[in-house]
CSV table of N, CA, C and O in Angstrom, one decimal:
chain,number,residue,atom,x,y,z
A,1278,MET,N,-55.2,-13.6,12.9
A,1278,MET,CA,-54.8,-13.4,14.5
A,1278,MET,C,-53.7,-12.2,14.3
A,1278,MET,O,-52.8,-11.9,13.5
A,1279,ASN,N,-53.9,-10.9,14.9
A,1279,ASN,CA,-53.1,-10.0,15.1
A,1279,ASN,C,-51.4,-10.5,16.3
A,1279,ASN,O,-51.6,-11.0,16.6
A,1280,ALA,N,-51.0,-9.8,16.0
A,1280,ALA,CA,-49.5,-9.3,16.4
A,1280,ALA,C,-49.3,-9.1,17.8
A,1280,ALA,O,-48.6,-10.2,18.5
A,1281,THR,N,-50.1,-9.3,18.7
A,1281,THR,CA,-50.6,-8.6,19.9
A,1281,THR,C,-50.9,-10.1,20.8
A,1281,THR,O,-50.7,-10.7,21.3
A,1282,SER,N,-51.6,-11.0,19.9
A,1282,SER,CA,-52.9,-12.3,20.1
A,1282,SER,C,-51.3,-12.9,19.6
A,1282,SER,O,-51.2,-14.2,21.1
A,1283,LYS,N,-50.8,-13.0,18.9
A,1283,LYS,CA,-49.2,-13.7,18.7
A,1283,LYS,C,-47.8,-13.6,19.5
A,1283,LYS,O,-47.5,-15.2,20.0
A,1284,GLU,N,-47.7,-12.9,19.9
A,1284,GLU,CA,-47.1,-12.6,21.2
A,1284,GLU,C,-47.9,-12.9,22.3
A,1284,GLU,O,-46.5,-13.9,22.9
A,1285,ASN,N,-49.2,-12.3,23.2
A,1285,ASN,CA,-49.3,-13.5,24.5
A,1285,ASN,C,-49.6,-15.4,23.9
A,1285,ASN,O,-48.9,-15.6,24.9
A,1286,ARG,N,-49.4,-15.7,22.7
A,1286,ARG,CA,-49.4,-17.1,22.5
A,1286,ARG,C,-48.5,-16.9,23.4
A,1286,ARG,O,-48.2,-18.1,23.4
A,1287,ARG,N,-47.2,-17.0,22.7
A,1287,ARG,CA,-45.5,-16.7,22.4
A,1287,ARG,C,-45.1,-17.6,24.2
A,1287,ARG,O,-44.3,-18.0,24.7
A,1288,THR,N,-45.2,-15.4,24.7
A,1288,THR,CA,-44.5,-15.6,25.9
A,1288,THR,C,-46.0,-17.6,27.0
A,1288,THR,O,-45.3,-17.9,27.7
A,1289,GLU,N,-47.5,-17.6,26.9
A,1289,GLU,CA,-48.1,-18.9,27.4
A,1289,GLU,C,-47.4,-19.9,27.2
A,1289,GLU,O,-47.2,-20.7,27.5
A,1290,LEU,N,-46.6,-20.3,25.8
A,1290,LEU,CA,-46.0,-20.8,25.2
A,1290,LEU,C,-44.8,-20.9,26.3
A,1290,LEU,O,-43.7,-22.0,26.4
A,1291,SER,N,-44.1,-20.5,25.9
A,1291,SER,CA,-42.5,-19.8,27.3
A,1291,SER,C,-42.7,-20.8,28.3
A,1291,SER,O,-42.0,-21.1,28.7
A,1292,ILE,N,-44.0,-20.1,28.7
A,1292,ILE,CA,-43.9,-20.3,30.3
A,1292,ILE,C,-44.7,-20.9,30.8
A,1292,ILE,O,-44.1,-22.7,31.3
A,1293,PHE,N,-45.1,-22.5,29.5
A,1293,PHE,CA,-46.1,-23.8,29.6
A,1293,PHE,C,-44.1,-24.9,29.4
A,1293,PHE,O,-44.8,-25.6,29.6
A,1294,LEU,N,-44.2,-24.1,28.4
A,1294,LEU,CA,-42.2,-25.4,28.6
A,1294,LEU,C,-41.7,-25.5,30.2
A,1294,LEU,O,-40.9,-26.3,30.0
A,1295,ARG,N,-42.0,-23.9,30.2
A,1295,ARG,CA,-40.6,-24.5,31.5
A,1295,ARG,C,-41.0,-24.4,32.3
A,1295,ARG,O,-40.8,-25.3,33.6
A,1296,ARG,N,-42.9,-24.6,32.8
A,1296,ARG,CA,-43.1,-25.2,33.6
A,1296,ARG,C,-43.0,-26.6,33.5
A,1296,ARG,O,-42.7,-27.1,34.9
A,1297,HIS,N,-42.4,-26.9,32.8
A,1297,HIS,CA,-43.9,-28.4,31.9
A,1297,HIS,C,-41.9,-29.7,32.4
A,1297,HIS,O,-41.5,-30.4,32.9
A,1298,ARG,N,-40.9,-28.3,31.6
A,1298,ARG,CA,-39.2,-28.9,32.3
A,1298,ARG,C,-38.7,-28.8,33.6
A,1298,ARG,O,-38.3,-29.4,33.5
A,1299,ALA,N,-39.7,-27.8,34.3
A,1299,ALA,CA,-39.3,-27.7,36.1
A,1299,ALA,C,-39.8,-28.9,36.3
A,1299,ALA,O,-38.8,-28.9,37.0
A,1300,ARG,N,-40.8,-29.5,35.9
A,1300,ARG,CA,-41.9,-30.6,37.3
A,1300,ARG,C,-41.0,-31.9,36.4
A,1300,ARG,O,-41.9,-32.5,37.9
A,1301,LEU,N,-39.7,-31.8,36.2
A,1301,LEU,CA,-38.8,-33.6,35.6
A,1301,LEU,C,-37.9,-32.6,36.0
A,1301,LEU,O,-37.3,-32.2,36.3
A,1302,SER,N,-37.3,-34.4,36.8
A,1302,SER,CA,-36.0,-34.7,37.3
A,1302,SER,C,-34.8,-35.0,35.9
A,1302,SER,O,-35.5,-36.4,35.3
A,1303,PRO,N,-34.0,-35.6,36.7
A,1303,PRO,CA,-33.1,-36.3,35.4
A,1303,PRO,C,-33.6,-37.3,35.6
A,1303,PRO,O,-33.7,-38.7,34.5
A,1304,SER,N,-33.8,-38.1,37.5
A,1304,SER,CA,-33.7,-38.9,37.3
A,1304,SER,C,-35.5,-39.7,36.8
A,1304,SER,O,-35.2,-40.9,35.6
A,1305,ASP,N,-36.6,-38.7,36.2
A,1305,ASP,CA,-37.6,-39.3,36.2
A,1305,ASP,C,-37.9,-39.6,34.6
A,1305,ASP,O,-38.7,-40.5,34.5
A,1306,VAL,N,-36.3,-38.9,33.7
A,1306,VAL,CA,-36.3,-39.7,32.3
A,1306,VAL,C,-35.2,-40.4,32.3
A,1306,VAL,O,-35.0,-40.4,31.2
A,1307,GLY,N,-34.9,-41.3,32.8
A,1307,GLY,CA,-33.8,-42.1,33.0
A,1307,GLY,C,-32.6,-41.0,33.1
A,1307,GLY,O,-31.3,-41.8,32.3
A,1308,LEU,N,-32.4,-39.9,33.4
A,1308,LEU,CA,-30.7,-39.4,33.5
A,1308,LEU,C,-30.1,-38.7,34.6
A,1308,LEU,O,-30.5,-38.9,35.5
A,1309,VAL,N,-28.9,-38.9,34.9
A,1309,VAL,CA,-28.4,-39.4,36.1
A,1309,VAL,C,-27.8,-37.7,36.2
A,1309,VAL,O,-27.6,-37.4,35.1
A,1310,ALA,N,-28.0,-37.2,36.8
A,1310,ALA,CA,-28.1,-36.3,37.9
A,1310,ALA,C,-26.4,-36.1,38.3
A,1310,ALA,O,-26.4,-36.5,39.2
A,1311,SER,N,-26.1,-34.6,37.3
A,1311,SER,CA,-24.3,-34.5,37.2
A,1311,SER,C,-24.5,-32.7,37.2
A,1311,SER,O,-25.1,-32.2,37.5
A,1312,GLY,N,-24.6,-32.8,39.0
A,1312,GLY,CA,-23.6,-31.6,38.4
A,1312,GLY,C,-24.3,-30.4,39.7
A,1312,GLY,O,-25.4,-31.5,40.2
A,1313,ARG,N,-24.3,-29.5,40.5
A,1313,ARG,CA,-24.5,-28.8,40.9
A,1313,ARG,C,-25.9,-27.9,40.0
A,1313,ARG,O,-25.7,-27.9,38.7
A,1314,ARG,N,-27.3,-27.6,40.4
A,1314,ARG,CA,-28.6,-27.9,39.5
A,1314,ARG,C,-29.1,-26.4,40.8
A,1314,ARG,O,-29.4,-26.1,41.7
A,1315,ARG,N,-28.9,-25.5,40.2
A,1315,ARG,CA,-29.4,-24.3,40.3
A,1315,ARG,C,-31.3,-24.1,40.6
A,1315,ARG,O,-31.9,-23.5,41.4
A,1316,THR,N,-31.6,-24.3,39.8
A,1316,THR,CA,-33.2,-24.4,39.3
A,1316,THR,C,-33.7,-25.8,39.2
A,1316,THR,O,-33.2,-26.8,39.5
A,1317,PRO,N,-35.4,-26.1,39.0
A,1317,PRO,CA,-35.5,-27.7,39.8
A,1317,PRO,C,-35.5,-28.0,38.4
A,1317,PRO,O,-36.1,-26.9,37.9
A,1318,GLY,N,-35.8,-29.3,38.2
A,1318,GLY,CA,-36.4,-29.9,37.1
A,1318,GLY,C,-35.4,-30.2,36.1
A,1318,GLY,O,-33.7,-30.3,36.0
A,1319,LEU,N,-35.4,-30.1,34.7
A,1319,LEU,CA,-34.6,-30.7,33.0
A,1319,LEU,C,-33.7,-29.2,32.9
A,1319,LEU,O,-34.2,-28.7,33.3
A,1320,ARG,N,-32.3,-29.8,32.9
A,1320,ARG,CA,-32.4,-28.2,32.4
A,1320,ARG,C,-33.0,-28.0,30.9
A,1320,ARG,O,-32.8,-28.8,30.2
A,1321,ARG,N,-32.4,-27.5,29.8
A,1321,ARG,CA,-32.7,-27.0,28.5
A,1321,ARG,C,-32.0,-28.2,27.1
A,1321,ARG,O,-32.9,-28.4,26.4
A,1322,GLU,N,-30.9,-28.2,27.5
A,1322,GLU,CA,-29.7,-29.3,26.8
A,1322,GLU,C,-30.3,-31.0,26.9
A,1322,GLU,O,-30.8,-31.3,26.2
A,1323,GLU,N,-30.9,-31.0,28.4
A,1323,GLU,CA,-31.1,-32.6,28.7
A,1323,GLU,C,-32.8,-32.6,28.0
A,1323,GLU,O,-32.9,-33.6,27.0
A,1324,VAL,N,-33.4,-31.3,27.9
A,1324,VAL,CA,-34.8,-31.8,27.0
A,1324,VAL,C,-34.5,-31.7,25.6
A,1324,VAL,O,-34.9,-32.5,24.7
A,1325,ALA,N,-33.3,-31.2,24.6
A,1325,ALA,CA,-33.1,-31.9,23.9
A,1325,ALA,C,-32.5,-32.0,23.0
A,1325,ALA,O,-32.7,-32.9,22.2
A,1326,ALA,N,-31.8,-32.6,24.5
A,1326,ALA,CA,-30.9,-34.0,23.3
A,1326,ALA,C,-32.0,-34.9,23.6
A,1326,ALA,O,-32.4,-36.3,23.1
A,1327,LEU,N,-33.0,-35.1,24.9
A,1327,LEU,CA,-33.8,-35.9,25.0
A,1327,LEU,C,-35.3,-36.0,23.9
A,1327,LEU,O,-35.6,-37.1,23.3
A,1328,ALA,N,-34.9,-35.1,23.3
A,1328,ALA,CA,-36.3,-35.1,22.0
A,1328,ALA,C,-36.0,-34.6,20.5
A,1328,ALA,O,-35.4,-34.6,19.7
A,1329,ASN,N,-34.0,-34.6,20.6
A,1329,ASN,CA,-33.5,-35.4,19.4
A,1329,ASN,C,-33.7,-33.9,18.1
A,1329,ASN,O,-33.6,-33.2,17.0
A,1330,VAL,N,-33.5,-33.0,19.7
A,1330,VAL,CA,-33.9,-31.2,18.7
A,1330,VAL,C,-32.8,-30.5,18.8
A,1330,VAL,O,-31.8,-30.5,20.1
A,1331,GLY,N,-32.6,-29.5,18.5
A,1331,GLY,CA,-30.7,-28.3,18.6
A,1331,GLY,C,-31.1,-27.2,19.4
A,1331,GLY,O,-32.2,-27.2,19.6
A,1332,LEU,N,-30.6,-27.6,21.1
A,1332,LEU,CA,-30.3,-26.8,21.9
A,1332,LEU,C,-30.5,-25.3,21.7
A,1332,LEU,O,-31.5,-24.2,21.9
A,1333,SER,N,-29.9,-24.9,20.4
A,1333,SER,CA,-30.4,-23.7,20.3
A,1333,SER,C,-31.7,-23.6,19.5
A,1333,SER,O,-32.9,-22.6,20.3
A,1334,TRP,N,-32.4,-24.3,18.6
A,1334,TRP,CA,-33.8,-24.5,18.3
A,1334,TRP,C,-35.1,-24.4,19.8
A,1334,TRP,O,-36.2,-23.9,19.5
A,1335,TYR,N,-35.2,-25.7,20.4
A,1335,TYR,CA,-35.8,-25.6,21.5
A,1335,TYR,C,-35.1,-23.9,22.9
A,1335,TYR,O,-36.3,-23.8,22.9
A,1336,THR,N,-33.7,-23.7,22.4
A,1336,THR,CA,-34.2,-22.5,23.5
A,1336,THR,C,-34.6,-21.4,22.5
A,1336,THR,O,-35.7,-21.1,23.3
A,1337,TRP,N,-34.3,-21.1,21.5
A,1337,TRP,CA,-35.7,-20.2,20.9
A,1337,TRP,C,-37.0,-20.4,21.8
A,1337,TRP,O,-37.8,-19.2,21.0
A,1338,LEU,N,-37.3,-21.1,20.9
A,1338,LEU,CA,-38.8,-21.9,21.1
A,1338,LEU,C,-39.5,-21.9,23.2
A,1338,LEU,O,-40.5,-20.9,22.7
A,1339,GLU,N,-38.5,-22.0,23.7
A,1339,GLU,CA,-39.2,-22.0,25.2
A,1339,GLU,C,-38.6,-20.5,25.0
A,1339,GLU,O,-39.4,-20.1,27.0
A,1340,GLN,N,-37.9,-19.5,24.5
A,1340,GLN,CA,-37.7,-18.4,24.8
A,1340,GLN,C,-39.0,-17.2,23.9
A,1340,GLN,O,-38.9,-16.3,24.8
A,1341,GLY,N,-39.7,-18.4,24.0
A,1341,GLY,CA,-41.7,-17.5,22.8
A,1341,GLY,C,-40.6,-17.0,21.5
A,1341,GLY,O,-41.7,-16.1,20.6
A,1342,ARG,N,-40.1,-16.4,21.1
A,1342,ARG,CA,-39.2,-16.5,19.5
A,1342,ARG,C,-39.6,-16.9,18.3
A,1342,ARG,O,-40.9,-17.5,18.2
A,1343,PRO,N,-40.1,-15.5,17.7
A,1343,PRO,CA,-41.0,-16.4,16.6
A,1343,PRO,C,-40.0,-17.7,15.0
A,1343,PRO,O,-40.3,-16.7,14.6
A,1344,ILE,N,-40.3,-18.4,15.5
A,1344,ILE,CA,-40.2,-19.5,15.1
A,1344,ILE,C,-41.4,-20.7,14.3
A,1344,ILE,O,-41.7,-20.3,15.3
A,1345,ASN,N,-41.2,-20.7,13.4
A,1345,ASN,CA,-42.1,-21.7,12.7
A,1345,ASN,C,-41.5,-23.2,13.7
A,1345,ASN,O,-40.4,-23.8,12.9
A,1346,VAL,N,-42.6,-23.9,13.8
A,1346,VAL,CA,-42.2,-25.4,13.7
A,1346,VAL,C,-43.2,-26.4,13.8
A,1346,VAL,O,-43.9,-26.4,13.5
A,1347,SER,N,-42.8,-27.3,13.2
A,1347,SER,CA,-42.8,-28.9,12.9
A,1347,SER,C,-43.6,-29.2,14.0
A,1347,SER,O,-43.0,-29.8,14.6
A,1348,SER,N,-45.0,-30.2,13.2
A,1348,SER,CA,-45.7,-30.8,14.1
A,1348,SER,C,-44.6,-32.4,14.5
A,1348,SER,O,-44.4,-32.5,16.3
A,1349,GLN,N,-43.3,-32.9,14.1
A,1349,GLN,CA,-42.8,-33.9,14.5
A,1349,GLN,C,-42.0,-33.5,15.4
A,1349,GLN,O,-41.3,-33.9,16.3
A,1350,VAL,N,-41.2,-31.2,16.0
A,1350,VAL,CA,-40.6,-31.3,16.5
A,1350,VAL,C,-42.0,-31.0,18.0
A,1350,VAL,O,-40.7,-31.4,18.8
A,1351,LEU,N,-42.6,-30.6,18.0
A,1351,LEU,CA,-43.3,-30.6,19.0
A,1351,LEU,C,-43.9,-31.2,19.7
A,1351,LEU,O,-43.5,-32.5,20.9
A,1352,ASP,N,-44.5,-33.9,19.2
A,1352,ASP,CA,-44.1,-34.0,19.3
A,1352,ASP,C,-43.3,-34.5,19.9
A,1352,ASP,O,-43.2,-36.1,21.5
A,1353,ALA,N,-42.0,-34.5,18.8
A,1353,ALA,CA,-40.9,-35.0,20.4
A,1353,ALA,C,-40.3,-34.7,21.5
A,1353,ALA,O,-40.5,-35.0,22.5
A,1354,ILE,N,-40.8,-32.8,21.7
A,1354,ILE,CA,-40.8,-31.8,22.9
A,1354,ILE,C,-42.2,-32.8,23.7
A,1354,ILE,O,-41.9,-32.8,25.2
A,1355,SER,N,-43.2,-33.3,23.6
A,1355,SER,CA,-44.5,-33.9,23.9
A,1355,SER,C,-43.9,-35.6,24.6
A,1355,SER,O,-43.8,-34.3,26.1
A,1356,ARG,N,-42.9,-36.0,24.1
A,1356,ARG,CA,-42.3,-37.2,24.5
A,1356,ARG,C,-41.8,-37.4,25.2
A,1356,ARG,O,-41.4,-37.9,26.8
A,1357,ALA,N,-40.8,-36.2,25.5
A,1357,ALA,CA,-39.3,-36.1,26.3
A,1357,ALA,C,-39.7,-35.2,27.3
A,1357,ALA,O,-39.2,-35.5,28.3
A,1358,LEU,N,-41.2,-33.7,27.7
A,1358,LEU,CA,-41.2,-33.3,28.4
A,1358,LEU,C,-42.7,-34.6,29.7
A,1358,LEU,O,-43.2,-34.3,30.3
A,1359,ARG,N,-42.5,-35.7,28.9
A,1359,ARG,CA,-43.9,-36.4,29.3
A,1359,ARG,C,-44.9,-35.9,28.8
A,1359,ARG,O,-46.2,-36.0,29.9
A,1360,LEU,N,-45.7,-35.5,28.3
A,1360,LEU,CA,-47.4,-34.7,28.7
A,1360,LEU,C,-47.9,-35.6,28.1
A,1360,LEU,O,-48.2,-36.6,27.7
A,1361,ASP,N,-49.1,-35.1,28.5
A,1361,ASP,CA,-50.6,-36.3,28.6
A,1361,ASP,C,-51.0,-35.9,27.7
A,1361,ASP,O,-50.4,-34.5,26.1
A,1362,ASP,N,-52.1,-36.5,26.5
A,1362,ASP,CA,-52.7,-36.2,25.5
A,1362,ASP,C,-53.2,-34.3,25.8
A,1362,ASP,O,-53.1,-33.4,23.6
A,1363,ALA,N,-54.1,-34.1,27.2
A,1363,ALA,CA,-54.3,-32.5,27.1
A,1363,ALA,C,-53.7,-31.6,26.7
A,1363,ALA,O,-53.5,-31.0,26.4
A,1364,GLU,N,-52.7,-32.3,27.2
A,1364,GLU,CA,-50.9,-31.0,27.4
A,1364,GLU,C,-50.5,-30.8,26.1
A,1364,GLU,O,-50.4,-30.2,25.8
A,1365,ARG,N,-50.4,-32.2,25.2
A,1365,ARG,CA,-49.7,-32.4,24.1
A,1365,ARG,C,-50.4,-31.2,22.6
A,1365,ARG,O,-50.1,-30.4,21.8
A,1366,ILE,N,-51.7,-31.9,23.4
A,1366,ILE,CA,-52.8,-30.3,21.9
A,1366,ILE,C,-52.5,-29.0,22.7
A,1366,ILE,O,-52.7,-28.2,22.1
A,1367,HIS,N,-52.5,-28.9,23.9
A,1367,HIS,CA,-52.4,-27.0,23.7
A,1367,HIS,C,-50.8,-26.6,23.3
A,1367,HIS,O,-51.1,-26.0,23.4
A,1368,LEU,N,-50.4,-28.3,23.2
A,1368,LEU,CA,-48.8,-27.3,23.3
A,1368,LEU,C,-49.0,-27.2,22.1
A,1368,LEU,O,-48.4,-25.9,22.0
A,1369,ARG,N,-49.5,-28.1,21.3
A,1369,ARG,CA,-49.6,-27.3,19.6
A,1369,ARG,C,-50.6,-26.4,20.2
A,1369,ARG,O,-50.1,-25.6,18.2
A,1370,LEU,N,-51.1,-26.7,20.2
A,1370,LEU,CA,-52.1,-25.0,20.6
A,1370,LEU,C,-51.7,-23.3,20.9
A,1370,LEU,O,-51.0,-22.0,19.8
A,1371,LEU,N,-50.7,-23.0,21.8
A,1371,LEU,CA,-49.6,-22.9,21.4
A,1371,LEU,C,-48.8,-22.0,20.2
A,1371,LEU,O,-48.6,-20.5,20.0
A,1372,ALA,N,-48.0,-23.4,19.8
A,1372,ALA,CA,-47.1,-23.2,18.7
A,1372,ALA,C,-47.6,-22.8,17.7
A,1372,ALA,O,-47.5,-22.4,17.3
A,1373,GLY,N,-49.3,-22.5,17.5
A,1373,GLY,CA,-50.4,-22.1,15.5
A,1373,GLY,C,-49.2,-23.0,15.4
A,1373,GLY,O,-50.2,-23.0,14.1
A,1374,VAL,N,-49.1,-24.7,15.6
A,1374,VAL,CA,-49.5,-26.2,15.2
A,1374,VAL,C,-51.0,-26.9,15.1
A,1374,VAL,O,-50.8,-27.8,15.6
A,1375,PRO,N,-51.7,-26.9,14.3
A,1375,PRO,CA,-53.6,-28.0,14.6
A,1375,PRO,C,-52.6,-29.6,14.9
A,1375,PRO,O,-52.0,-29.6,14.1
A,1376,ASP,N,-53.7,-29.8,15.8
A,1376,ASP,CA,-53.1,-31.3,16.1
A,1376,ASP,C,-54.4,-32.0,14.5
A,1376,ASP,O,-55.6,-31.6,14.4
A,1377,ARG,N,-53.5,-32.4,13.9
A,1377,ARG,CA,-54.8,-33.3,12.9
A,1377,ARG,C,-54.5,-35.0,13.7
A,1377,ARG,O,-54.6,-36.1,12.1
A,1378,SER,N,-54.0,-35.4,14.8
A,1378,SER,CA,-54.4,-37.1,14.5
A,1378,SER,C,-55.5,-37.5,14.6
A,1378,SER,O,-56.3,-37.0,15.6
A,1379,PRO,N,-55.5,-38.9,14.2
A,1379,PRO,CA,-57.0,-38.8,14.4
A,1379,PRO,C,-57.9,-39.4,15.6
A,1379,PRO,O,-58.7,-39.9,15.7
A,1380,ASN,N,-56.9,-40.1,16.7
A,1380,ASN,CA,-57.1,-39.5,18.6
A,1380,ASN,C,-58.1,-38.7,19.1
A,1380,ASN,O,-58.2,-38.5,20.2
A,1381,THR,N,-57.6,-37.6,18.1
A,1381,THR,CA,-58.0,-36.3,19.1
A,1381,THR,C,-60.1,-36.2,18.9
A,1381,THR,O,-59.8,-36.1,18.0
A,1382,HIS,N,-59.9,-35.6,20.4
A,1382,HIS,CA,-61.4,-35.5,19.7
A,1382,HIS,C,-62.0,-33.7,20.1
A,1382,HIS,O,-61.2,-33.8,21.5
A,1383,GLN,N,-63.0,-33.5,19.6
A,1383,GLN,CA,-62.8,-32.0,20.0
A,1383,GLN,C,-64.7,-32.5,20.5
A,1383,GLN,O,-65.3,-32.8,19.5
A,1384,CYS,N,-64.2,-31.4,21.1
A,1384,CYS,CA,-66.1,-30.5,22.2
A,1384,CYS,C,-66.1,-30.2,21.1
A,1384,CYS,O,-66.3,-29.0,20.5
A,1385,ARG,N,-67.8,-30.6,21.3
A,1385,ARG,CA,-68.8,-29.4,20.2
A,1385,ARG,C,-69.3,-28.8,21.0
A,1385,ARG,O,-70.7,-29.9,21.8
A,1386,LEU,N,-69.8,-27.9,20.4
A,1386,LEU,CA,-71.2,-27.3,22.1
A,1386,LEU,C,-72.6,-27.2,21.7
A,1386,LEU,O,-72.5,-26.9,19.8
A,1387,THR,N,-73.0,-27.8,22.2
A,1387,THR,CA,-75.0,-27.8,21.1
A,1387,THR,C,-75.9,-26.6,21.7
A,1387,THR,O,-75.3,-26.8,23.8
A,1388,MET,N,-76.2,-25.6,21.3
A,1388,MET,CA,-77.7,-24.6,21.9
A,1388,MET,C,-78.4,-24.9,22.1
A,1388,MET,O,-78.8,-25.4,20.7
């Protein structure tokens, strides 16, 4: 994969994470909303806390920085953002971490 396609994938990952973070409210995940919110959805620190990952690490991932992320971290973020199976798989593809779960169904095209 060339540098441009990796950069594009990281940009898509950033957009994907921000979009899914914005669609959840604190009450959706059992948190009490405190203080005024400038933007809708969860704050980065709330997602990091729910996923039990460092705030800097989550922020870098959401910013599309070139970091290596583990399957465990992606699974924790998927749970924190309440992603469905298709969204979870898409997150892993954008992060460059293949899904190796036994429940993954791969489409096969036949001609």
